[in-house]
Coordinates of C-alpha atoms and ligand atoms in Angstrom, one line a residue:
X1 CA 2.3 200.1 87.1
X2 CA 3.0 196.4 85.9
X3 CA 5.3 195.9 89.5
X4 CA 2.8 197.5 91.7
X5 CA 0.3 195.3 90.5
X6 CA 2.2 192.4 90.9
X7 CA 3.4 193.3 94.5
X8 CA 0.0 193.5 95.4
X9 CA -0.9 189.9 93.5
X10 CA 1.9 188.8 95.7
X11 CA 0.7 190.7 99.1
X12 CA -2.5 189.1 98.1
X13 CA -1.3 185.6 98.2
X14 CA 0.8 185.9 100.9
X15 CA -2.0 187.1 103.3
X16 CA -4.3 184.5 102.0
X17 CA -1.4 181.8 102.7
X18 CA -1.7 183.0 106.1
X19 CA -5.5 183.1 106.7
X20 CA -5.3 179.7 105.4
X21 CA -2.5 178.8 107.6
X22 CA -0.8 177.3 103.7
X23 CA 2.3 178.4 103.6
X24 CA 2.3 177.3 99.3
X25 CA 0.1 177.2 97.1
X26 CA 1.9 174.6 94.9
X27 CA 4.3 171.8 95.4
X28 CA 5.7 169.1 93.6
X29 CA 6.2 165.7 95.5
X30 CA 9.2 163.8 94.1
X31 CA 8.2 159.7 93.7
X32 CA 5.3 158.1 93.8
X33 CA 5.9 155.5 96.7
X34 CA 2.7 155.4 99.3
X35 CA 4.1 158.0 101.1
X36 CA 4.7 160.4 97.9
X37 CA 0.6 160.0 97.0
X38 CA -0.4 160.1 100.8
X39 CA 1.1 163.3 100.9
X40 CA 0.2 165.0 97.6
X41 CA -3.5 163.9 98.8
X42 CA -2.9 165.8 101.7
X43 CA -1.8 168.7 100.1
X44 CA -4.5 168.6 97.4
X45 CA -7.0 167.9 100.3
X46 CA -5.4 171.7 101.9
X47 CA -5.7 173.2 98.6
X48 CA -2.7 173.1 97.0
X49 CA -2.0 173.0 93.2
X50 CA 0.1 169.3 93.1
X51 CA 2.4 167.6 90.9
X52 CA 4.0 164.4 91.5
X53 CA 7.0 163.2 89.5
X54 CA 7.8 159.5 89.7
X55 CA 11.4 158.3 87.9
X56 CA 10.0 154.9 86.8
X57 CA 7.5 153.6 84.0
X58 CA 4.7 152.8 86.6
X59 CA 3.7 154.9 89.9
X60 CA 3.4 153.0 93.7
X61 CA 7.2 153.0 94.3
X62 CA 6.9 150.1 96.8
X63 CA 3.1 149.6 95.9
X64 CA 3.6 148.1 92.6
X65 CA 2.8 144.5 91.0
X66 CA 4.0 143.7 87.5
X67 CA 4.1 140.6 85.3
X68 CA 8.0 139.6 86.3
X69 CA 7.5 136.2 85.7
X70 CA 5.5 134.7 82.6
X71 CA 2.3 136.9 81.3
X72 CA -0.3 136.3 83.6
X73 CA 1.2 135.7 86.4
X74 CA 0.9 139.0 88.4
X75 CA 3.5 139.2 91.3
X76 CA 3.8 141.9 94.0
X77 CA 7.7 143.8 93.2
X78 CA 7.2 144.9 96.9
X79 CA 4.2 144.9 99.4
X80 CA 2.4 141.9 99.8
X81 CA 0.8 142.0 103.2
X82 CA -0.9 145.1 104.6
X83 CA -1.8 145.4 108.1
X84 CA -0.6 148.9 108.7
X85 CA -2.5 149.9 105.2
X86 CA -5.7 149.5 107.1
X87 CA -4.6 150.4 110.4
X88 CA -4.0 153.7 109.0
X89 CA -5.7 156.5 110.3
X90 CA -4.9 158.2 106.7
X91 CA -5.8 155.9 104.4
X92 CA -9.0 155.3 106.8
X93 CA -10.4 158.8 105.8
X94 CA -9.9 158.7 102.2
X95 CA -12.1 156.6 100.0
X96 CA -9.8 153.8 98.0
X97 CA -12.8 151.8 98.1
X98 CA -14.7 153.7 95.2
X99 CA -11.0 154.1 93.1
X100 CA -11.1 150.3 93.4
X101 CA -9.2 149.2 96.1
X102 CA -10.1 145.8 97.4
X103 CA -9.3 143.8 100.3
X104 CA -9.3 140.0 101.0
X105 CA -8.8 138.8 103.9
X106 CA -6.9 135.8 104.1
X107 CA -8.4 133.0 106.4
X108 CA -5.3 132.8 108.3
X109 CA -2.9 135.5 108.5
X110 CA 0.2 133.7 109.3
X111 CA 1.3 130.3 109.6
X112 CA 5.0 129.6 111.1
X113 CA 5.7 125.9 110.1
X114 CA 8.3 123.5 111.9
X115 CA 9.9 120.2 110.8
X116 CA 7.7 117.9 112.3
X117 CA 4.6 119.3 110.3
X118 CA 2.9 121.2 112.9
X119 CA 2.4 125.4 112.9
X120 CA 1.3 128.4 114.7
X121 CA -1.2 130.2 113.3
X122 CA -1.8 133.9 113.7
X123 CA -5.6 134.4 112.9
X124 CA -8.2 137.1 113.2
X125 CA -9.4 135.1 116.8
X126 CA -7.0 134.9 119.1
X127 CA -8.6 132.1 120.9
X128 CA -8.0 130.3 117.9
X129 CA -4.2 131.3 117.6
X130 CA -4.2 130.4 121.3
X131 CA -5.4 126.6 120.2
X132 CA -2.4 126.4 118.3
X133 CA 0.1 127.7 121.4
X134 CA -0.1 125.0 123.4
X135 CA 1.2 125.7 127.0
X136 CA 2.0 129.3 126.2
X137 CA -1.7 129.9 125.0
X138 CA -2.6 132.1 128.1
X139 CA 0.7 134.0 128.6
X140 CA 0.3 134.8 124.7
X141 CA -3.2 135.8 125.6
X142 CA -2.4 137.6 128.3
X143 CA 0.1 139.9 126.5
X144 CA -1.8 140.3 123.1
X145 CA -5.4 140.7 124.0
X146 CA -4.9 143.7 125.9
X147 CA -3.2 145.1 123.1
X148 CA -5.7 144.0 120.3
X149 CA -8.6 145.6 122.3
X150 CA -6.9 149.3 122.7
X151 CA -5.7 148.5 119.0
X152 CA -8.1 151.6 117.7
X153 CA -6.0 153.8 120.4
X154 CA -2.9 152.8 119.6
X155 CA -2.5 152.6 116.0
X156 CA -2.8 156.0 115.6
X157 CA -0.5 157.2 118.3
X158 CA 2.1 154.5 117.0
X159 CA 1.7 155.6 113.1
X160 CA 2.9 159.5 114.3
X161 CA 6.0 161.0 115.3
X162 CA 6.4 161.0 118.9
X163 CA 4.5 162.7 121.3
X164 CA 3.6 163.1 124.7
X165 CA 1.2 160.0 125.3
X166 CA -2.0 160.3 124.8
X167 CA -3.9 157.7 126.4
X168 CA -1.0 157.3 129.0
X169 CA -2.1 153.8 130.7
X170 CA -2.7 152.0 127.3
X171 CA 0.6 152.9 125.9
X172 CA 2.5 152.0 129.0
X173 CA 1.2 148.7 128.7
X174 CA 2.8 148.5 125.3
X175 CA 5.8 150.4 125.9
X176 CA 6.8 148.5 128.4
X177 CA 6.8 145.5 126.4
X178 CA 7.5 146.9 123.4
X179 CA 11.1 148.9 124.5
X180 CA 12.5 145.4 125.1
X181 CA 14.3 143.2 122.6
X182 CA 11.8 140.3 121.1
X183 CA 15.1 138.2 122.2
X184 CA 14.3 138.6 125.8
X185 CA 10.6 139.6 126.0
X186 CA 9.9 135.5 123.9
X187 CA 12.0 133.9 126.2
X188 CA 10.6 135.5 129.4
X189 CA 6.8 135.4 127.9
X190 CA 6.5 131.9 126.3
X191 CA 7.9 128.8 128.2
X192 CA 8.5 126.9 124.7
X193 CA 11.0 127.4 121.3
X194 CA 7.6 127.1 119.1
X195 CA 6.1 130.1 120.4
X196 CA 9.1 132.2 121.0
X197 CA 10.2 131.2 117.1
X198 CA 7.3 132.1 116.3
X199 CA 7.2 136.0 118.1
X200 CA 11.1 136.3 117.3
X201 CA 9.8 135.5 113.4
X202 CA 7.1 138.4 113.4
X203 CA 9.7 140.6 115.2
X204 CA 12.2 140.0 112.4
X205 CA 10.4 142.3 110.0
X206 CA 12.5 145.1 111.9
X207 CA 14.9 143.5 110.1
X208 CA 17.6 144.0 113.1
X209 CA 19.2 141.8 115.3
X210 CA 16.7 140.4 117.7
X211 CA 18.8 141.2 120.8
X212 CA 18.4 144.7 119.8
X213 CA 16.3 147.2 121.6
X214 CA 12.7 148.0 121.2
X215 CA 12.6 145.2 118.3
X216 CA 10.1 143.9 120.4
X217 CA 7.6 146.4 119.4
X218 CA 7.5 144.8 115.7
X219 CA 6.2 141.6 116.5
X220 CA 3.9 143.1 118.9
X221 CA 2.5 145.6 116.5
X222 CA 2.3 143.3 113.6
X223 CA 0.8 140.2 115.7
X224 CA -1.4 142.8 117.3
X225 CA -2.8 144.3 114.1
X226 CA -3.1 140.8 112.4
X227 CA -5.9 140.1 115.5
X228 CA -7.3 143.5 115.2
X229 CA -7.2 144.0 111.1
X230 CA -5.9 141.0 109.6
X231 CA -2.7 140.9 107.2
X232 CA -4.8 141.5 104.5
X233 CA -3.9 142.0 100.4
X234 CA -5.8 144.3 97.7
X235 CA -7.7 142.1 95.2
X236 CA -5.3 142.4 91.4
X237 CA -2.0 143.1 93.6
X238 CA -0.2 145.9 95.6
X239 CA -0.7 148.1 92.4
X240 CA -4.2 148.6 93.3
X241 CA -2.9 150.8 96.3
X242 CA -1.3 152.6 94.3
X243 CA -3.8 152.8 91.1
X244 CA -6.7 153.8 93.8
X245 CA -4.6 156.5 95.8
X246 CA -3.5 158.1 92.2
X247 CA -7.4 157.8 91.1
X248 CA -8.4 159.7 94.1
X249 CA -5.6 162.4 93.7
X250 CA -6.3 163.1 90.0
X251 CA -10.1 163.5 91.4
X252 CA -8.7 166.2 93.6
X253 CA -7.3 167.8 90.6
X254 CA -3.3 166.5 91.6
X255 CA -1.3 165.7 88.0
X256 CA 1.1 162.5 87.9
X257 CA 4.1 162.8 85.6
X258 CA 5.8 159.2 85.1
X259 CA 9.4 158.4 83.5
X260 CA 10.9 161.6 84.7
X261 CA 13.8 160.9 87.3
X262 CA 14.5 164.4 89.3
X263 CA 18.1 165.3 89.3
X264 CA 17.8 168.4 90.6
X265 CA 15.3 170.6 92.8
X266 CA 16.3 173.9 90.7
X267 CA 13.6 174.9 88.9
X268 CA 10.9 173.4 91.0
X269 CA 11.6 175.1 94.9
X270 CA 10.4 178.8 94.8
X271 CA 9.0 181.3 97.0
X272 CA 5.5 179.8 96.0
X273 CA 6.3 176.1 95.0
X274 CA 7.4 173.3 97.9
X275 CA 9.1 170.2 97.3
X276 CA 8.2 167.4 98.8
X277 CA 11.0 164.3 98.6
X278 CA 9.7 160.9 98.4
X279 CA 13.1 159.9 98.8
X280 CA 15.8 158.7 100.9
X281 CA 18.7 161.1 102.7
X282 CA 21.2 160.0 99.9
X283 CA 18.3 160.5 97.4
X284 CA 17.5 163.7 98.7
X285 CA 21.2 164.7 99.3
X286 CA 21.5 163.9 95.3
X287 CA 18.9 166.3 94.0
X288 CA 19.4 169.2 96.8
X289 CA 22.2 168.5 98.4
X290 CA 23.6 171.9 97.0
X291 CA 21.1 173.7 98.4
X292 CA 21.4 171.9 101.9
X293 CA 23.5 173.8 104.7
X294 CA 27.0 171.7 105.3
X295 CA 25.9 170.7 108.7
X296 CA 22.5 169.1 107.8
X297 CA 23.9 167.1 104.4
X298 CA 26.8 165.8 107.3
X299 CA 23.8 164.6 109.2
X300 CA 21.8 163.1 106.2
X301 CA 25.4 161.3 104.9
X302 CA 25.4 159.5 108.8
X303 CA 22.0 158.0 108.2
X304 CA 22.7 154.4 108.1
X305 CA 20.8 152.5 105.4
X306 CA 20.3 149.1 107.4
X307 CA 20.3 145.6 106.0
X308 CA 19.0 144.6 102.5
X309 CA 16.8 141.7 101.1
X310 CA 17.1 139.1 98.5
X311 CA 13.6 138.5 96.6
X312 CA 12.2 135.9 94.2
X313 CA 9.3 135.6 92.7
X314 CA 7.7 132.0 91.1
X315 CA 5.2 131.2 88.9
X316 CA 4.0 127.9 89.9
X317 CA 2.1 125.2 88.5
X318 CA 0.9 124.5 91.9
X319 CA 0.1 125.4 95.3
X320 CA 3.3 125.4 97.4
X321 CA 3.0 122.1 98.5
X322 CA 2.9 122.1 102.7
X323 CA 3.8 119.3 105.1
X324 CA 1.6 121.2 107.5
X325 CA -1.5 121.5 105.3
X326 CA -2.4 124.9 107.5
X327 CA -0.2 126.6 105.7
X328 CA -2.2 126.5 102.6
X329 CA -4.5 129.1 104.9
X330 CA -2.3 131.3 105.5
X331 CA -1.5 134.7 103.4
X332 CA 1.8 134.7 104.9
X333 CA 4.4 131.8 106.0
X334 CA 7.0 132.7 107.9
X335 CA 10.2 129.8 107.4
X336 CA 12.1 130.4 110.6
X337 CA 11.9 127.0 112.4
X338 CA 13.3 127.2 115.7
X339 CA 14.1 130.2 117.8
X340 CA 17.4 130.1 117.9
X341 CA 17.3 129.6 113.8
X342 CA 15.4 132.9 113.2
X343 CA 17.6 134.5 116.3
X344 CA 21.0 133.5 114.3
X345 CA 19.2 134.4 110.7
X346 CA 19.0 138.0 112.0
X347 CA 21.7 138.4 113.2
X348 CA 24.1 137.5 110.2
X349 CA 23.1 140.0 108.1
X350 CA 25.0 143.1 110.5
X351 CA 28.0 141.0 111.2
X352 CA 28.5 140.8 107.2
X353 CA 27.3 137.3 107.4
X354 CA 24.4 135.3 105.2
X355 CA 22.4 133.1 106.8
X356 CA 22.7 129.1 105.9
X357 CA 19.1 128.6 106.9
X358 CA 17.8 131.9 106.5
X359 CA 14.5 133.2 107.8
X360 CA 12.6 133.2 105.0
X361 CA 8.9 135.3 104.4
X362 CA 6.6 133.4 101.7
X363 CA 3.7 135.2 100.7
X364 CA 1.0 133.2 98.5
X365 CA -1.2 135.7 97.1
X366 CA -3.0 133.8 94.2
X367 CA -4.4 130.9 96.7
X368 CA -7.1 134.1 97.8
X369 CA -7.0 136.1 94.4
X370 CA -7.5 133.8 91.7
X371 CA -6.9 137.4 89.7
X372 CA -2.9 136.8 90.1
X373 CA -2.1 134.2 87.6
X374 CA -4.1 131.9 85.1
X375 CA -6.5 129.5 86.2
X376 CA -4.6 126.8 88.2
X377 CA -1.3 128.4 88.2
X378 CA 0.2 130.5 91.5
X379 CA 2.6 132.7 92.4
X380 CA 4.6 133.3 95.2
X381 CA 7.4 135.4 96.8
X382 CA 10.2 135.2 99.2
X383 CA 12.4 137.2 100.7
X384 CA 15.4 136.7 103.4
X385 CA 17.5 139.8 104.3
X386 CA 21.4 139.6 103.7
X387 CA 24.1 142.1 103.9
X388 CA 22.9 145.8 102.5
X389 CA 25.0 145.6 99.2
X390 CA 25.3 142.4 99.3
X391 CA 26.1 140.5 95.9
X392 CA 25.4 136.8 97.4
X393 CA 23.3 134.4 95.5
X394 CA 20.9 132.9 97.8
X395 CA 18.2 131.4 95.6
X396 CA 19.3 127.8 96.5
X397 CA 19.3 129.0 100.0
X398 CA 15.8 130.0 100.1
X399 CA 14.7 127.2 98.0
X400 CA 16.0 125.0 100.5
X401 CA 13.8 126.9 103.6
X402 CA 10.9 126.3 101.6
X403 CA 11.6 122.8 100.0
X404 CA 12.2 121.8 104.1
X405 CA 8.8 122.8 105.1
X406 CA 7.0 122.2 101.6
X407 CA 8.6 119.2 100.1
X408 CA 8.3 118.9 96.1
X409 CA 8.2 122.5 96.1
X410 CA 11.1 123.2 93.1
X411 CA 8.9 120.4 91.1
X412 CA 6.2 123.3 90.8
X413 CA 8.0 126.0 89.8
X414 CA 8.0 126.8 86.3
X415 CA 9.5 130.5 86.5
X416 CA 11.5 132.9 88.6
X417 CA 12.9 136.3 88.8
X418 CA 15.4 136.6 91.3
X419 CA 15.8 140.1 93.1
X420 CA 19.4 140.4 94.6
X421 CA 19.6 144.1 96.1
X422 CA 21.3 145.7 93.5
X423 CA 18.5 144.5 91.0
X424 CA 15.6 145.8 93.8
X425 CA 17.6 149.4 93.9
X426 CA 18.0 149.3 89.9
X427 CA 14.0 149.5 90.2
X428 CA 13.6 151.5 92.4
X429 CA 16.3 154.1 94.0
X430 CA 14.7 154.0 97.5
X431 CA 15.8 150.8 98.1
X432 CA 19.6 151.8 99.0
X433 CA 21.8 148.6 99.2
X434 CA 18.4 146.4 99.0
X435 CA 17.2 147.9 102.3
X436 CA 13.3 148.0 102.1
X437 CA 13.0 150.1 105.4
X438 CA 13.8 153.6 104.4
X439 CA 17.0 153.2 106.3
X440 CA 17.5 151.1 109.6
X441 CA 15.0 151.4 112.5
X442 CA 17.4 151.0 115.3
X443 CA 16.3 152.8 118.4
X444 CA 18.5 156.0 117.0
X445 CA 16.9 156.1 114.2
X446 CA 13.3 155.3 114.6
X447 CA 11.9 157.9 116.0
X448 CA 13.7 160.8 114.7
X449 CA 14.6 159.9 111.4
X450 CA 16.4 161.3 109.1
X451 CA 17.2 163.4 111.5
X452 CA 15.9 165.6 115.0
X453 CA 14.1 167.8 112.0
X454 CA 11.8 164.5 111.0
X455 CA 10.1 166.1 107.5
X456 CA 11.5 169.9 107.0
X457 CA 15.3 170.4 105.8
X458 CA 16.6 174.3 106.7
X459 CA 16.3 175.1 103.6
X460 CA 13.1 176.9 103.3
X461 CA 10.2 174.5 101.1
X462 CA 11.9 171.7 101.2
X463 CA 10.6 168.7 102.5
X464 CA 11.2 164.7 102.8
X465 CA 8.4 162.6 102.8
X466 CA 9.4 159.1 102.5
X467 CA 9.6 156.2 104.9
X468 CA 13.0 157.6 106.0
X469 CA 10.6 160.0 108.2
X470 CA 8.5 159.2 111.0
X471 CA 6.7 156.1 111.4
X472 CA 9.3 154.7 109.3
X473 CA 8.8 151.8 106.8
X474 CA 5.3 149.6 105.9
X475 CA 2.6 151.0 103.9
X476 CA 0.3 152.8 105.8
X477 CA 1.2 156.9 104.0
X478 CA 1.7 158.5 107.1
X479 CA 5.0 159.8 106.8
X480 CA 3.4 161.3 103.8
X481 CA 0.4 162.8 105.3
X482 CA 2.4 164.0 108.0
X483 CA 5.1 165.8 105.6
X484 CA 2.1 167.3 104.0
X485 CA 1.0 168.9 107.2
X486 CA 4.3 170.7 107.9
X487 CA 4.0 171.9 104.1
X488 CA 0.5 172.8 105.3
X489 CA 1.8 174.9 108.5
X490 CA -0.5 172.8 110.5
Ligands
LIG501 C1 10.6 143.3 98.9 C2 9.7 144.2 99.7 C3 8.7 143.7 100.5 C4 7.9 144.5 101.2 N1 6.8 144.0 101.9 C5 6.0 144.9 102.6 C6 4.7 144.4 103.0 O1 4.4 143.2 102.8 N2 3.9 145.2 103.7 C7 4.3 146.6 103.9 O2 3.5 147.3 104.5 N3 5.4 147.1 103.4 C8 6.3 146.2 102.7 N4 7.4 146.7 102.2 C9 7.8 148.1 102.5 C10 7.1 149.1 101.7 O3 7.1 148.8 100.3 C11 7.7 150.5 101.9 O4 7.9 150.8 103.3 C12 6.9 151.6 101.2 O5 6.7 151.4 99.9 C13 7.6 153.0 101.4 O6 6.9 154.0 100.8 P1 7.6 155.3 100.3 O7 6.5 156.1 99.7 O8 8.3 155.9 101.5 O9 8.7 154.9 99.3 P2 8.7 154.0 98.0 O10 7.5 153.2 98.0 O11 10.0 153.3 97.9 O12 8.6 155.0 96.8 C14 9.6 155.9 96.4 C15 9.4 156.3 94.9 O13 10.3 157.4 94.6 C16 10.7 157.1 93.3 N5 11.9 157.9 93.1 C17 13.1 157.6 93.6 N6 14.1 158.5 93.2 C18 13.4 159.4 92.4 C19 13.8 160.5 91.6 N7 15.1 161.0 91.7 N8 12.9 161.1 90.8 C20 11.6 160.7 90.8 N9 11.2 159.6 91.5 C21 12.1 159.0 92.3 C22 10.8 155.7 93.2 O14 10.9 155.2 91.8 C23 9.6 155.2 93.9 O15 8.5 155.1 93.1 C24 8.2 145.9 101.3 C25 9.3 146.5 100.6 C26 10.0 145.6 99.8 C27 11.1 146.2 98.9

C-alpha cells in the first residue's frame, strides 16, 4: 500500500515536471560566483526548490570585496569594472536595485596614458573620445558608432551561445571586424601607435596574444559597451553584486550554505535533485569525475586553462598621482604605452615569458566611492597577466608601469597585498593557475566551451554553470541563466 502510494507520488511529479516542462524540482548549484547566483535565480524563478553551496567564508566567487589591506580600506579581490553587468540581458530583468545594488558611473571610463603626459580617453560620448584621437578620430568613429547604436541588439546575441544570427546585417558588421585579430584590425583602422595602443590595450582583456584570432572582438565589445553603458562600479565594492543577487534569491525562497567546499556530487545528484557546477572542468572533473563517462572527463582534462594574473592591491594616502591629470577621471587606466609595448606584454605570457614593461590595468575605485576607504585615503588595484602557474614576483614590475605614468606614486602607498596566482587560486579554486577567464577564450574554446555539450555533461542532472561555459568570462550571469534553462528543459 505504502509503494503504491509512493509510485503514484512519483507518477505525480513526473507528469507535473513535464507539464511544466522542469525536468527537477530541486537542485543544488555548487559556488557562489555570478554565474552560480544567476543560475539558482533562474531556477528559483522556474520553481525549483535551490540550494547553493559556496567553499569560502563569503559568497560572489569573483564578485567579492574584502578589507585586504588596512581596516577601512575596502578593495575589490576580483571585479572592478562592469560593463557587461549592465549589458546583461539577465541581470536587466531582475531587480538588484531594491537588494541594494548601486551604480556609479565614472566620468570617464578609461584613460590610456603615454610618456609624454597626454591620454585617450574612452567616455560615455564618443565625440568626446574622438577629441582625444586625433587624426584617427573619424576612422574610430566610423567603426564604433555603428556598433554603439545597435549596442541593444547586440549585447544580447553576443552574451548567448551561438546561434544562427538574429539581426543578420548588424552582426555582420561586427563580425567582420570582430573575427580579426586587434593586431591587424588597429593597424589597418588607426593611422597612429596612440590609437592602435590604445584598441590593442582594451583588446588585451582576452588575455591572448594580440595576433590571435577574433581577439578583436574584445576591444570592440568592451569600447563599444563603455559608449553605450559605461564601465561602471557598484557603490561599497563588487560585493554588492553579489550581496544584492543573494538578497533577491533568498526572496525567492533559494538557501545559501557558506564554508562548505563540495568534494563530491554523491549525495546531492538524484532522480529529483540537479547539480549545477559553478566550477571549472578540473573542478568539476574533481567532484564528479567518477561519475563522468571516460570519453567526456578526456575532453574536460584537454581544456586549456589560459594565462594567469598577478594582482595588488594599495591603500594609499593619496590619489595616484597622474602626469596626465585625465587620468584622475577615469575608473579605469590602462598602462600599456605604445602599441608595440602592449603587443609584446601579451604576448610573453604564452611563450613562458613575463613581460619587462607589462601591460598593466589600474582601477581607482575610491576617487567615485568615497565608501572604499577612510576619508582621504584610496585604494587601488593592478593587475598584469603572466605565465598560468607562474611563481614570478612582479610587484616592482608593475610598480614601475605605474610610477612611469604617475610619478611619486610608491610615496603614497601605505599598504599592499600582493596576489601572485597561486594566492588568487588559494581564494578561490576557479581561478586555475591564476587564470581569471574560466579557461582560455581562444577561438576553439570560446564558443563551445568546455566542450561541443556547452552546460549539460552525459551524465543525466548534471550541469556546469560557470564562466567555463558560454559567453565565457566577465560578470554579466549568463552562463548561469543559461545552465539554468537547460536544467529547466527550456
Ligand atoms: C583579478 C580579477 C579581476 C577581474 N576583473 C573583472 C572586471 O573588472 N569585470 C568583469 O566583468 N570581470 C572581471 N573578472 C572576471 C570575473 O570575476 C569572472 O569572470 C566571474 O566572477 C566568473 O563568475 P563565475 O560565477 O563563473 O565563477 P566565480 O566568480 O569564480 O565563482 C566560483 C565560485 O565557486 C566556488 N567554488 C569553487 N570550488 C568549489 C567547491 N568545490 N565547492 C563549493 N564552492 C566552490 C568559489 O569559491 C567561487 O565562489 C576578474 C577576475 C579576476 C580574478
Amino acid at each position: 500500500m505504502f509503494d503504491a502510494r509512493r509510485q503514484f507520488v512519483r507518477l505525480h511529479k513526473i507528469v507535473k515536471n513535464n507539464l511544466s516542462r522542469s525536468h527537477f524540482e530541486q537542485a543544488t548549484v555548487i559556488g557562489s560566483g555570478p554565474n552560480g547566483l544567476a543560475a539558482a535565480i533562474e531556477l528559483a524563478r522556474g520553481g525549483c526548490s535551490v540550494r547553493v553551496l559556496e567553499a569560502e567564508e563569503t559568497i560572489g566567487g569573483g564578485t567579492r570585496s574584502a578589507e585586504l589591506t588596512l581596516p577601512g580600506f575596502v578593495h575589490d579581490v576580483c571585479s572592478a569594472a562592469h560593463p557587461l553587468a549592465v549589458s546583461s540581458p539577465f541581470f536587466r530583468t531582475l531587480p538588484l536595485a531594491a537588494h541594494g545594488l548601486e551604480w556609479i558611473q565614472p566620468p570617464v571610463q578609461l584613460a590610456h596614458p603615454f610618456d609624454d603626459g597626454t591620454a585617450i580617453l574612452l567616455e560615455r560620448s564618443v565625440q568626446k573620445t574622438c577629441e582625444t584621437l586625433g587624426r584617427d578620430a573619424g576612422a574610430y568613429r566610423k567603426l564604433i558608432q555603428p556598433l554603439v547604436d545597435d549596442w541593444e541588439y547586440l549585447a544580447p546575441e553576443l552574451l548567448r551561445p551561438l546561434r544562427l544570427p538574429r539581426y543578420p546585417f548588424k552582426q555582420a558588421r561586427f563580425g567582420i571586424s570582430a573575427l580579426r585579430s586587434a593586431q591587424s584590425l588597429a593597424k589597418s583602422v588607426f593611422a597612429s601607435e596612440r590609437t592602435q595602443g590604445f584598441f590593442a590595450g582594451i583588446a588585451s582583456h582576452s588575455m591572448l596574444p594580440l595576433d590571435q584570432t577574433a581577439t578583436a572582438s574584445f576591444g570592440l565589445v568592451l569600447a563599444v559597451a563603455g559608449h553605450a553603458v559605461g564601465w561602471v562600479i557598484p557603490r561599497g565594492g563588487s560585493q554588492k553584486i553579489a550581496d544584492a543577487l543573494s538578497s533577491y534569491l533568498h526572496s525567492l525562497g533559494g538557501e545559501i550554505v557558506t564554508n562548505l567546499r563540495v568534494e563530491s556530487i554523491d549525495g546531492l545528484l538524484t532522480d529529483e535533485s540537479a547539480v549545477l557546477c559553478d566550477l571549472t572542468p578540473s573542478g568539476l572533473l574533481k567532484v564528479a569525475g567518477h561519475r563522468l563517462p571516460e570519453h567526456y572527463r578526456r575532453k574536460l582534462e584537454r581544456y586549456r586553462n589560459g594565462d594567469g594574473a598577478f594582482k595588488i592591491d594599495w591603500a594609499l594616502n593619496a590619489p595616484i598621482p597622474w602626469k596626465s591629470a585625465d587620468c584622475a577621471r577615469a575608473g579605469t587606466v590602462h598602462l600599456g604605452g605604445t602599441f608595440k609595448e602592449v603587443l609584446a606584454s601579451e604576448a610573453a605570457p604564452p611563450a613562458g615569458r613575463h613581460a619587462e614593461k607589462p601591460f598593466v590595468l589600474v582601477t581607482q575605485p575610491s576617487l567615485f566611492d568615497a565608501s572604499r576607504a577612510p576619508a582621504g585615503k584610496h585604494t587601488a588595484w593592478a593587475y598584469c597577466h603572466v605565465p598560468n602557474g607562474s611563481t614570478f614576483d612582479m610587484t616592482t614590475r608593475i610598480e614601475n608601469q605605474v610610477e612611469r605614468f604617475a610619478p611619486g606614486f610608491r610615496d603614497c602607498i601605505i599598504a599592499k597585498k600582493v596576489s601572485p596566482p597561486a594566492e588568487l587560486q588559494r581564494h578561490n579554486a576557479n581561478l586555475v593557475g591564476g587564470n581569471i577567464s574560466g579557461g582560455s577564450s581562444d577561438i576553439r574554446q570560446l564558443f563551445l566551451r568546455p566542450t561541443s555539450r556547452l552546460y549539460s555533461t552525459p551524465t543525466k542532472g548534471l550541469f556546469i554553470c560557470s564562466s567555463s561555459t558560454p559567453p565565457g568570462g566577465g560578470v554579466h550571469g549568463m552562463c548561469g541563466y543559461f545552465a539554468a534553462r537547460r536544467v529547466l528543459g527550456k
